[in-house]
């Protein structure tokens, strides 16, 4: 059932997101083409000045539109993620969704899976549109190769030092960073989901305002818990302050692993809170 819910949600979001993503890529391609035209000296020398001026104006206009569309792409992904959660569970659709023979945990998980997927897609589209806009493909390939060679050279020269400094193999640290990003994204998504549910309880007439207020409250609670974690860590971890002051690598490890653990715990609490709201405090329009 979880697979069916995830599939249904994926296609529902895709009907809105896919045209938007395509529009961003088309705008990027048009902007790149106009930029290419304005860079052709032969064309500039052999066409009327008015035509050249029009092309340059259009190029500037499309560039402005692209920047707006790029920002809107990120905002739309976040908004769509929150709106779909609200629409499915806290409007008339909630009467159907909450009568399905599945637990609230499965409903929340299906939304969470799709949020991960569409955030990943939005990043691909964002970088793809930038790639199209810049247009200097050879230079980009050279830049990637140079960065790769630089990283390999640093690892060959400083690999043992970095491994000793971090206390773990470098590949393990890279995995930790990936998991940290993943845990932060998960916590961010679940915070918005919890804000929607909590916001329904805070303000029945002004649900959008209630959701924003709830998000601020949950963020403040999150910062308080971070402060508590740091205070506990300083007491529990042996030689905590010595590690922070004497070893930058091990201090970084403490930060990464601590943040990963904290995000995981907070995500678990937020997930439980979402399920609790949907099961015991559901407020449907």
PDB file of C-alpha atoms in Angstrom:
ATOM      1  CA  UNK A   1       0.000   0.000   0.000  1.00  0.00           C
ATOM      2  CA  UNK A   2       2.903   2.324   0.755  1.00  0.00           C
ATOM      3  CA  UNK A   3       4.176   1.822  -2.787  1.00  0.00           C
ATOM      4  CA  UNK A   4       0.767   2.677  -4.253  1.00  0.00           C
ATOM      5  CA  UNK A   5       0.496   5.806  -2.117  1.00  0.00           C
ATOM      6  CA  UNK A   6       3.991   6.914  -3.116  1.00  0.00           C
ATOM      7  CA  UNK A   7       3.308   6.257  -6.811  1.00  0.00           C
ATOM      8  CA  UNK A   8      -0.001   8.141  -6.723  1.00  0.00           C
ATOM      9  CA  UNK A   9       1.584  11.097  -4.963  1.00  0.00           C
ATOM     10  CA  UNK A  10       4.534  11.115  -7.376  1.00  0.00           C
ATOM     11  CA  UNK A  11       2.299  11.466 -10.432  1.00  0.00           C
ATOM     12  CA  UNK A  12       0.059  14.002  -8.692  1.00  0.00           C
ATOM     13  CA  UNK A  13       3.030  16.237  -7.942  1.00  0.00           C
ATOM     14  CA  UNK A  14       4.514  15.570 -11.388  1.00  0.00           C
ATOM     15  CA  UNK A  15       1.495  17.079 -13.140  1.00  0.00           C
ATOM     16  CA  UNK A  16       2.430  20.406 -11.575  1.00  0.00           C
ATOM     17  CA  UNK A  17       6.194  20.138 -11.187  1.00  0.00           C
ATOM     18  CA  UNK A  18       7.134  18.667 -14.583  1.00  0.00           C
ATOM     19  CA  UNK A  19       5.778  21.577 -16.703  1.00  0.00           C
ATOM     20  CA  UNK A  20       7.493  24.037 -14.364  1.00  0.00           C
ATOM     21  CA  UNK A  21      10.828  22.239 -14.633  1.00  0.00           C
ATOM     22  CA  UNK A  22      10.475  22.059 -18.416  1.00  0.00           C
ATOM     23  CA  UNK A  23       9.708  25.790 -18.564  1.00  0.00           C
ATOM     24  CA  UNK A  24      12.906  26.587 -16.619  1.00  0.00           C
ATOM     25  CA  UNK A  25      14.984  24.508 -19.043  1.00  0.00           C
ATOM     26  CA  UNK A  26      13.315  26.138 -22.072  1.00  0.00           C
ATOM     27  CA  UNK A  27      13.928  29.630 -20.668  1.00  0.00           C
ATOM     28  CA  UNK A  28      17.576  28.696 -20.031  1.00  0.00           C
ATOM     29  CA  UNK A  29      17.934  27.399 -23.603  1.00  0.00           C
ATOM     30  CA  UNK A  30      16.349  30.534 -25.115  1.00  0.00           C
ATOM     31  CA  UNK A  31      18.587  32.752 -23.004  1.00  0.00           C
ATOM     32  CA  UNK A  32      21.661  30.802 -24.060  1.00  0.00           C
ATOM     33  CA  UNK A  33      20.669  31.068 -27.749  1.00  0.00           C
ATOM     34  CA  UNK A  34      20.164  34.836 -27.524  1.00  0.00           C
ATOM     35  CA  UNK A  35      23.489  35.215 -25.720  1.00  0.00           C
ATOM     36  CA  UNK A  36      25.136  33.200 -28.474  1.00  0.00           C
ATOM     37  CA  UNK A  37      23.590  35.469 -31.121  1.00  0.00           C
ATOM     38  CA  UNK A  38      24.860  38.635 -29.440  1.00  0.00           C
ATOM     39  CA  UNK A  39      28.365  37.157 -29.300  1.00  0.00           C
ATOM     40  CA  UNK A  40      28.551  36.569 -33.079  1.00  0.00           C
ATOM     41  CA  UNK A  41      30.540  39.534 -34.379  1.00  0.00           C
ATOM     42  CA  UNK A  42      29.783  38.609 -37.995  1.00  0.00           C
ATOM     43  CA  UNK A  43      26.056  38.838 -37.279  1.00  0.00           C
ATOM     44  CA  UNK A  44      26.412  42.169 -35.502  1.00  0.00           C
ATOM     45  CA  UNK A  45      28.381  43.629 -38.413  1.00  0.00           C
ATOM     46  CA  UNK A  46      25.916  42.503 -41.097  1.00  0.00           C
ATOM     47  CA  UNK A  47      22.450  43.192 -39.682  1.00  0.00           C
ATOM     48  CA  UNK A  48      20.686  46.470 -38.862  1.00  0.00           C
ATOM     49  CA  UNK A  49      21.618  48.071 -35.560  1.00  0.00           C
ATOM     50  CA  UNK A  50      17.963  48.031 -34.486  1.00  0.00           C
ATOM     51  CA  UNK A  51      17.859  44.238 -34.808  1.00  0.00           C
ATOM     52  CA  UNK A  52      21.000  43.892 -32.700  1.00  0.00           C
ATOM     53  CA  UNK A  53      19.510  46.191 -30.067  1.00  0.00           C
ATOM     54  CA  UNK A  54      16.307  44.133 -29.967  1.00  0.00           C
ATOM     55  CA  UNK A  55      18.259  40.888 -29.573  1.00  0.00           C
ATOM     56  CA  UNK A  56      20.362  42.334 -26.741  1.00  0.00           C
ATOM     57  CA  UNK A  57      17.231  43.656 -25.004  1.00  0.00           C
ATOM     58  CA  UNK A  58      15.538  40.279 -25.332  1.00  0.00           C
ATOM     59  CA  UNK A  59      18.671  38.568 -24.028  1.00  0.00           C
ATOM     60  CA  UNK A  60      18.700  40.786 -20.921  1.00  0.00           C
ATOM     61  CA  UNK A  61      14.967  40.247 -20.423  1.00  0.00           C
ATOM     62  CA  UNK A  62      15.230  36.461 -20.734  1.00  0.00           C
ATOM     63  CA  UNK A  63      18.177  36.453 -18.318  1.00  0.00           C
ATOM     64  CA  UNK A  64      16.071  38.338 -15.766  1.00  0.00           C
ATOM     65  CA  UNK A  65      13.178  35.936 -16.303  1.00  0.00           C
ATOM     66  CA  UNK A  66      15.543  32.979 -15.885  1.00  0.00           C
ATOM     67  CA  UNK A  67      16.847  34.288 -12.547  1.00  0.00           C
ATOM     68  CA  UNK A  68      13.272  34.739 -11.321  1.00  0.00           C
ATOM     69  CA  UNK A  69      12.312  31.269 -12.616  1.00  0.00           C
ATOM     70  CA  UNK A  70      15.400  29.730 -10.952  1.00  0.00           C
ATOM     71  CA  UNK A  71      14.404  31.186  -7.574  1.00  0.00           C
ATOM     72  CA  UNK A  72      10.758  30.276  -8.169  1.00  0.00           C
ATOM     73  CA  UNK A  73      11.818  26.681  -8.889  1.00  0.00           C
ATOM     74  CA  UNK A  74      13.232  26.314  -5.383  1.00  0.00           C
ATOM     75  CA  UNK A  75      10.320  28.106  -3.713  1.00  0.00           C
ATOM     76  CA  UNK A  76       7.761  26.126  -5.728  1.00  0.00           C
ATOM     77  CA  UNK A  77       9.290  22.804  -4.703  1.00  0.00           C
ATOM     78  CA  UNK A  78       9.070  23.718  -1.015  1.00  0.00           C
ATOM     79  CA  UNK A  79       5.586  25.203  -1.376  1.00  0.00           C
ATOM     80  CA  UNK A  80       4.307  22.205  -3.336  1.00  0.00           C
ATOM     81  CA  UNK A  81       5.747  19.849  -0.745  1.00  0.00           C
ATOM     82  CA  UNK A  82       3.880  21.635   2.072  1.00  0.00           C
ATOM     83  CA  UNK A  83       0.703  22.304   0.097  1.00  0.00           C
ATOM     84  CA  UNK A  84       0.253  18.670  -0.953  1.00  0.00           C
ATOM     85  CA  UNK A  85       0.547  17.572   2.676  1.00  0.00           C
ATOM     86  CA  UNK A  86      -2.057  20.135   3.734  1.00  0.00           C
ATOM     87  CA  UNK A  87      -4.424  19.459   0.829  1.00  0.00           C
ATOM     88  CA  UNK A  88      -4.384  15.676   1.183  1.00  0.00           C
ATOM     89  CA  UNK A  89      -4.875  15.506   4.927  1.00  0.00           C
ATOM     90  CA  UNK A  90      -6.442  18.755   6.150  1.00  0.00           C
ATOM     91  CA  UNK A  91      -9.011  19.602   3.459  1.00  0.00           C
ATOM     92  CA  UNK A  92     -11.957  17.659   2.035  1.00  0.00           C
ATOM     93  CA  UNK A  93      -9.495  15.155   0.562  1.00  0.00           C
ATOM     94  CA  UNK A  94      -8.630  14.229   4.128  1.00  0.00           C
ATOM     95  CA  UNK A  95     -11.986  12.483   4.524  1.00  0.00           C
ATOM     96  CA  UNK A  96     -10.864  10.024   1.856  1.00  0.00           C
ATOM     97  CA  UNK A  97      -7.147   9.788   2.670  1.00  0.00           C
ATOM     98  CA  UNK A  98      -7.719   9.191   6.371  1.00  0.00           C
ATOM     99  CA  UNK A  99     -10.257   6.423   5.757  1.00  0.00           C
ATOM    100  CA  UNK A 100      -7.790   4.350   3.746  1.00  0.00           C
ATOM    101  CA  UNK A 101      -6.793   1.061   5.456  1.00  0.00           C
ATOM    102  CA  UNK A 102      -3.297   2.326   6.265  1.00  0.00           C
ATOM    103  CA  UNK A 103      -1.693   3.800   9.325  1.00  0.00           C
ATOM    104  CA  UNK A 104      -0.837   7.525   9.531  1.00  0.00           C
ATOM    105  CA  UNK A 105       2.835   6.510   9.516  1.00  0.00           C
ATOM    106  CA  UNK A 106       2.456   5.099   5.990  1.00  0.00           C
ATOM    107  CA  UNK A 107       0.685   8.257   4.803  1.00  0.00           C
ATOM    108  CA  UNK A 108       3.423  10.506   6.192  1.00  0.00           C
ATOM    109  CA  UNK A 109       6.156   8.223   4.821  1.00  0.00           C
ATOM    110  CA  UNK A 110       4.687   8.355   1.309  1.00  0.00           C
ATOM    111  CA  UNK A 111       4.767  12.158   1.443  1.00  0.00           C
ATOM    112  CA  UNK A 112       8.303  12.113   2.807  1.00  0.00           C
ATOM    113  CA  UNK A 113       9.544   9.818   0.033  1.00  0.00           C
ATOM    114  CA  UNK A 114       8.084  12.090  -2.615  1.00  0.00           C
ATOM    115  CA  UNK A 115       9.559  15.191  -1.008  1.00  0.00           C
ATOM    116  CA  UNK A 116      13.003  13.578  -1.164  1.00  0.00           C
ATOM    117  CA  UNK A 117      12.468  12.644  -4.819  1.00  0.00           C
ATOM    118  CA  UNK A 118      11.215  16.049  -5.972  1.00  0.00           C
ATOM    119  CA  UNK A 119      13.855  17.985  -4.053  1.00  0.00           C
ATOM    120  CA  UNK A 120      16.461  15.793  -5.789  1.00  0.00           C
ATOM    121  CA  UNK A 121      14.819  16.434  -9.167  1.00  0.00           C
ATOM    122  CA  UNK A 122      14.703  20.184  -8.530  1.00  0.00           C
ATOM    123  CA  UNK A 123      18.451  20.185  -7.814  1.00  0.00           C
ATOM    124  CA  UNK A 124      19.114  18.311 -11.063  1.00  0.00           C
ATOM    125  CA  UNK A 125      16.979  20.782 -13.018  1.00  0.00           C
ATOM    126  CA  UNK A 126      18.650  23.743 -11.294  1.00  0.00           C
ATOM    127  CA  UNK A 127      22.168  22.545 -12.142  1.00  0.00           C
ATOM    128  CA  UNK A 128      21.041  21.480 -15.623  1.00  0.00           C
ATOM    129  CA  UNK A 129      19.608  24.919 -16.350  1.00  0.00           C
ATOM    130  CA  UNK A 130      22.816  26.544 -15.113  1.00  0.00           C
ATOM    131  CA  UNK A 131      24.791  24.238 -17.379  1.00  0.00           C
ATOM    132  CA  UNK A 132      22.652  25.300 -20.350  1.00  0.00           C
ATOM    133  CA  UNK A 133      22.848  28.987 -19.428  1.00  0.00           C
ATOM    134  CA  UNK A 134      26.622  29.067 -19.043  1.00  0.00           C
ATOM    135  CA  UNK A 135      27.105  27.201 -22.289  1.00  0.00           C
ATOM    136  CA  UNK A 136      30.888  26.879 -21.972  1.00  0.00           C
ATOM    137  CA  UNK A 137      30.799  23.100 -21.997  1.00  0.00           C
ATOM    138  CA  UNK A 138      34.476  22.529 -22.666  1.00  0.00           C
ATOM    139  CA  UNK A 139      35.444  24.913 -19.895  1.00  0.00           C
ATOM    140  CA  UNK A 140      33.036  23.194 -17.491  1.00  0.00           C
ATOM    141  CA  UNK A 141      34.452  19.774 -18.332  1.00  0.00           C
ATOM    142  CA  UNK A 142      37.983  21.100 -17.849  1.00  0.00           C
ATOM    143  CA  UNK A 143      36.976  22.642 -14.526  1.00  0.00           C
ATOM    144  CA  UNK A 144      35.506  19.342 -13.291  1.00  0.00           C
ATOM    145  CA  UNK A 145      38.629  17.463 -14.399  1.00  0.00           C
ATOM    146  CA  UNK A 146      40.908  19.993 -12.684  1.00  0.00           C
ATOM    147  CA  UNK A 147      38.888  19.784  -9.470  1.00  0.00           C
ATOM    148  CA  UNK A 148      39.012  15.992  -9.623  1.00  0.00           C
ATOM    149  CA  UNK A 149      42.745  16.002 -10.182  1.00  0.00           C
ATOM    150  CA  UNK A 150      43.249  18.508  -7.359  1.00  0.00           C
ATOM    151  CA  UNK A 151      41.224  16.407  -4.916  1.00  0.00           C
ATOM    152  CA  UNK A 152      43.122  13.259  -5.941  1.00  0.00           C
ATOM    153  CA  UNK A 153      46.461  15.045  -5.520  1.00  0.00           C
ATOM    154  CA  UNK A 154      45.501  16.329  -2.059  1.00  0.00           C
ATOM    155  CA  UNK A 155      44.345  12.863  -0.993  1.00  0.00           C
ATOM    156  CA  UNK A 156      47.558  11.267  -2.267  1.00  0.00           C
ATOM    157  CA  UNK A 157      49.701  13.831  -0.485  1.00  0.00           C
ATOM    158  CA  UNK A 158      47.694  14.441   2.684  1.00  0.00           C
ATOM    159  CA  UNK A 159      45.545  11.296   2.891  1.00  0.00           C
ATOM    160  CA  UNK A 160      47.355   9.784   5.883  1.00  0.00           C
ATOM    161  CA  UNK A 161      47.340  13.092   7.752  1.00  0.00           C
ATOM    162  CA  UNK A 162      43.625  13.645   7.099  1.00  0.00           C
ATOM    163  CA  UNK A 163      42.821  10.089   8.165  1.00  0.00           C
ATOM    164  CA  UNK A 164      44.755  10.500  11.412  1.00  0.00           C
ATOM    165  CA  UNK A 165      43.226  13.931  12.005  1.00  0.00           C
ATOM    166  CA  UNK A 166      39.649  12.757  11.443  1.00  0.00           C
ATOM    167  CA  UNK A 167      40.104   9.447  13.198  1.00  0.00           C
ATOM    168  CA  UNK A 168      38.300   7.570  10.397  1.00  0.00           C
ATOM    169  CA  UNK A 169      39.007   6.742   6.721  1.00  0.00           C
ATOM    170  CA  UNK A 170      38.154   9.607   4.387  1.00  0.00           C
ATOM    171  CA  UNK A 171      35.445   7.621   2.592  1.00  0.00           C
ATOM    172  CA  UNK A 172      33.719   7.085   5.945  1.00  0.00           C
ATOM    173  CA  UNK A 173      33.772  10.839   6.568  1.00  0.00           C
ATOM    174  CA  UNK A 174      32.291  11.459   3.107  1.00  0.00           C
ATOM    175  CA  UNK A 175      29.474   9.011   3.903  1.00  0.00           C
ATOM    176  CA  UNK A 176      28.896  10.852   7.179  1.00  0.00           C
ATOM    177  CA  UNK A 177      28.567  14.161   5.315  1.00  0.00           C
ATOM    178  CA  UNK A 178      26.066  12.627   2.856  1.00  0.00           C
ATOM    179  CA  UNK A 179      24.026  11.228   5.742  1.00  0.00           C
ATOM    180  CA  UNK A 180      24.175  14.605   7.478  1.00  0.00           C
ATOM    181  CA  UNK A 181      22.733  16.374   4.436  1.00  0.00           C
ATOM    182  CA  UNK A 182      20.078  13.673   4.104  1.00  0.00           C
ATOM    183  CA  UNK A 183      19.141  13.963   7.798  1.00  0.00           C
ATOM    184  CA  UNK A 184      18.929  17.758   7.576  1.00  0.00           C
ATOM    185  CA  UNK A 185      16.640  17.607   4.533  1.00  0.00           C
ATOM    186  CA  UNK A 186      14.458  15.047   6.313  1.00  0.00           C
ATOM    187  CA  UNK A 187      14.243  17.199   9.413  1.00  0.00           C
ATOM    188  CA  UNK A 188      13.412  20.263   7.301  1.00  0.00           C
ATOM    189  CA  UNK A 189      10.587  18.453   5.487  1.00  0.00           C
ATOM    190  CA  UNK A 190       9.118  16.993   8.670  1.00  0.00           C
ATOM    191  CA  UNK A 191       9.308  20.380  10.397  1.00  0.00           C
ATOM    192  CA  UNK A 192       7.061  21.841   7.698  1.00  0.00           C
ATOM    193  CA  UNK A 193       4.710  18.857   7.930  1.00  0.00           C
ATOM    194  CA  UNK A 194       4.487  19.275  11.690  1.00  0.00           C
ATOM    195  CA  UNK A 195       3.968  23.019  11.230  1.00  0.00           C
ATOM    196  CA  UNK A 196       0.942  22.331   9.033  1.00  0.00           C
ATOM    197  CA  UNK A 197      -0.612  20.007  11.609  1.00  0.00           C
ATOM    198  CA  UNK A 198       0.292  22.218  14.561  1.00  0.00           C
ATOM    199  CA  UNK A 199      -0.862  25.299  12.661  1.00  0.00           C
ATOM    200  CA  UNK A 200      -4.324  23.771  12.225  1.00  0.00           C
ATOM    201  CA  UNK A 201      -4.561  23.625  16.014  1.00  0.00           C
ATOM    202  CA  UNK A 202      -3.165  27.111  16.629  1.00  0.00           C
ATOM    203  CA  UNK A 203      -5.516  28.947  14.280  1.00  0.00           C
ATOM    204  CA  UNK A 204      -8.588  27.408  12.679  1.00  0.00           C
ATOM    205  CA  UNK A 205      -9.485  30.559  10.723  1.00  0.00           C
ATOM    206  CA  UNK A 206      -5.994  31.633   9.656  1.00  0.00           C
ATOM    207  CA  UNK A 207      -4.317  28.333   8.823  1.00  0.00           C
ATOM    208  CA  UNK A 208      -1.477  29.804   6.750  1.00  0.00           C
ATOM    209  CA  UNK A 209      -0.550  32.186   9.561  1.00  0.00           C
ATOM    210  CA  UNK A 210      -0.878  29.349  12.053  1.00  0.00           C
ATOM    211  CA  UNK A 211       1.468  27.195   9.969  1.00  0.00           C
ATOM    212  CA  UNK A 212       4.123  29.941   9.822  1.00  0.00           C
ATOM    213  CA  UNK A 213       3.802  30.578  13.563  1.00  0.00           C
ATOM    214  CA  UNK A 214       4.091  26.849  14.222  1.00  0.00           C
ATOM    215  CA  UNK A 215       7.212  26.634  12.044  1.00  0.00           C
ATOM    216  CA  UNK A 216       8.847  29.464  14.014  1.00  0.00           C
ATOM    217  CA  UNK A 217       7.927  27.780  17.305  1.00  0.00           C
ATOM    218  CA  UNK A 218       9.315  24.423  16.180  1.00  0.00           C
ATOM    219  CA  UNK A 219      12.532  26.055  14.960  1.00  0.00           C
ATOM    220  CA  UNK A 220      12.983  27.783  18.324  1.00  0.00           C
ATOM    221  CA  UNK A 221      12.410  24.456  20.092  1.00  0.00           C
ATOM    222  CA  UNK A 222      14.972  22.901  17.754  1.00  0.00           C
ATOM    223  CA  UNK A 223      17.602  25.522  18.662  1.00  0.00           C
ATOM    224  CA  UNK A 224      16.872  24.977  22.354  1.00  0.00           C
ATOM    225  CA  UNK A 225      17.414  21.236  21.916  1.00  0.00           C
ATOM    226  CA  UNK A 226      20.691  21.941  20.092  1.00  0.00           C
ATOM    227  CA  UNK A 227      21.820  24.013  23.071  1.00  0.00           C
ATOM    228  CA  UNK A 228      20.861  21.206  25.454  1.00  0.00           C
ATOM    229  CA  UNK A 229      22.727  18.699  23.290  1.00  0.00           C
ATOM    230  CA  UNK A 230      25.902  20.830  23.332  1.00  0.00           C
ATOM    231  CA  UNK A 231      25.689  21.203  27.101  1.00  0.00           C
ATOM    232  CA  UNK A 232      25.215  17.454  27.599  1.00  0.00           C
ATOM    233  CA  UNK A 233      27.973  16.626  25.100  1.00  0.00           C
ATOM    234  CA  UNK A 234      30.421  18.836  26.979  1.00  0.00           C
ATOM    235  CA  UNK A 235      29.669  16.898  30.155  1.00  0.00           C
ATOM    236  CA  UNK A 236      29.475  13.375  28.753  1.00  0.00           C
ATOM    237  CA  UNK A 237      32.247  13.229  26.116  1.00  0.00           C
ATOM    238  CA  UNK A 238      35.657  12.766  27.755  1.00  0.00           C
ATOM    239  CA  UNK A 239      38.120  15.605  27.114  1.00  0.00           C
ATOM    240  CA  UNK A 240      35.468  17.446  25.062  1.00  0.00           C
ATOM    241  CA  UNK A 241      37.099  20.869  25.290  1.00  0.00           C
ATOM    242  CA  UNK A 242      40.601  19.458  24.735  1.00  0.00           C
ATOM    243  CA  UNK A 243      39.419  17.806  21.505  1.00  0.00           C
ATOM    244  CA  UNK A 244      37.759  21.040  20.335  1.00  0.00           C
ATOM    245  CA  UNK A 245      40.882  23.093  21.049  1.00  0.00           C
ATOM    246  CA  UNK A 246      43.621  20.727  19.882  1.00  0.00           C
ATOM    247  CA  UNK A 247      42.266  18.703  16.962  1.00  0.00           C
ATOM    248  CA  UNK A 248      40.348  20.418  14.181  1.00  0.00           C
ATOM    249  CA  UNK A 249      39.594  17.101  12.453  1.00  0.00           C
ATOM    250  CA  UNK A 250      38.207  15.373  15.535  1.00  0.00           C
ATOM    251  CA  UNK A 251      36.278  18.535  16.443  1.00  0.00           C
ATOM    252  CA  UNK A 252      34.742  18.430  12.970  1.00  0.00           C
ATOM    253  CA  UNK A 253      33.870  14.786  13.535  1.00  0.00           C
ATOM    254  CA  UNK A 254      32.087  15.707  16.775  1.00  0.00           C
ATOM    255  CA  UNK A 255      30.103  18.380  14.965  1.00  0.00           C
ATOM    256  CA  UNK A 256      29.136  16.118  12.047  1.00  0.00           C
ATOM    257  CA  UNK A 257      28.235  13.075  14.134  1.00  0.00           C
ATOM    258  CA  UNK A 258      26.501  15.207  16.757  1.00  0.00           C
ATOM    259  CA  UNK A 259      24.460  17.047  14.152  1.00  0.00           C
ATOM    260  CA  UNK A 260      23.601  13.760  12.442  1.00  0.00           C
ATOM    261  CA  UNK A 261      22.425  12.235  15.719  1.00  0.00           C
ATOM    262  CA  UNK A 262      20.464  15.343  16.680  1.00  0.00           C
ATOM    263  CA  UNK A 263      18.772  15.627  13.274  1.00  0.00           C
ATOM    264  CA  UNK A 264      17.864  11.939  13.421  1.00  0.00           C
ATOM    265  CA  UNK A 265      16.342  12.284  16.887  1.00  0.00           C
ATOM    266  CA  UNK A 266      14.440  15.448  15.966  1.00  0.00           C
ATOM    267  CA  UNK A 267      13.204  13.858  12.739  1.00  0.00           C
ATOM    268  CA  UNK A 268      11.924  10.890  14.728  1.00  0.00           C
ATOM    269  CA  UNK A 269      10.095  13.196  17.159  1.00  0.00           C
ATOM    270  CA  UNK A 270       8.599  15.246  14.322  1.00  0.00           C
ATOM    271  CA  UNK A 271       7.503  12.082  12.501  1.00  0.00           C
ATOM    272  CA  UNK A 272       5.805  10.834  15.657  1.00  0.00           C
ATOM    273  CA  UNK A 273       4.159  14.236  16.142  1.00  0.00           C
ATOM    274  CA  UNK A 274       2.806  14.211  12.565  1.00  0.00           C
ATOM    275  CA  UNK A 275       1.306  10.760  13.076  1.00  0.00           C
ATOM    276  CA  UNK A 276      -0.141  11.785  16.455  1.00  0.00           C
ATOM    277  CA  UNK A 277      -1.819  14.876  14.999  1.00  0.00           C
ATOM    278  CA  UNK A 278      -3.309  12.912  12.131  1.00  0.00           C
ATOM    279  CA  UNK A 279      -4.594  10.169  14.399  1.00  0.00           C
ATOM    280  CA  UNK A 280      -5.815  12.103  17.428  1.00  0.00           C
ATOM    281  CA  UNK A 281      -6.053  15.821  16.612  1.00  0.00           C
ATOM    282  CA  UNK A 282      -7.033  15.926  12.957  1.00  0.00           C
ATOM    283  CA  UNK A 283      -8.771  19.195  12.023  1.00  0.00           C
ATOM    284  CA  UNK A 284     -10.267  18.925   8.521  1.00  0.00           C
ATOM    285  CA  UNK A 285     -11.852  21.882   6.726  1.00  0.00           C
TER     286      UNK A 285
END
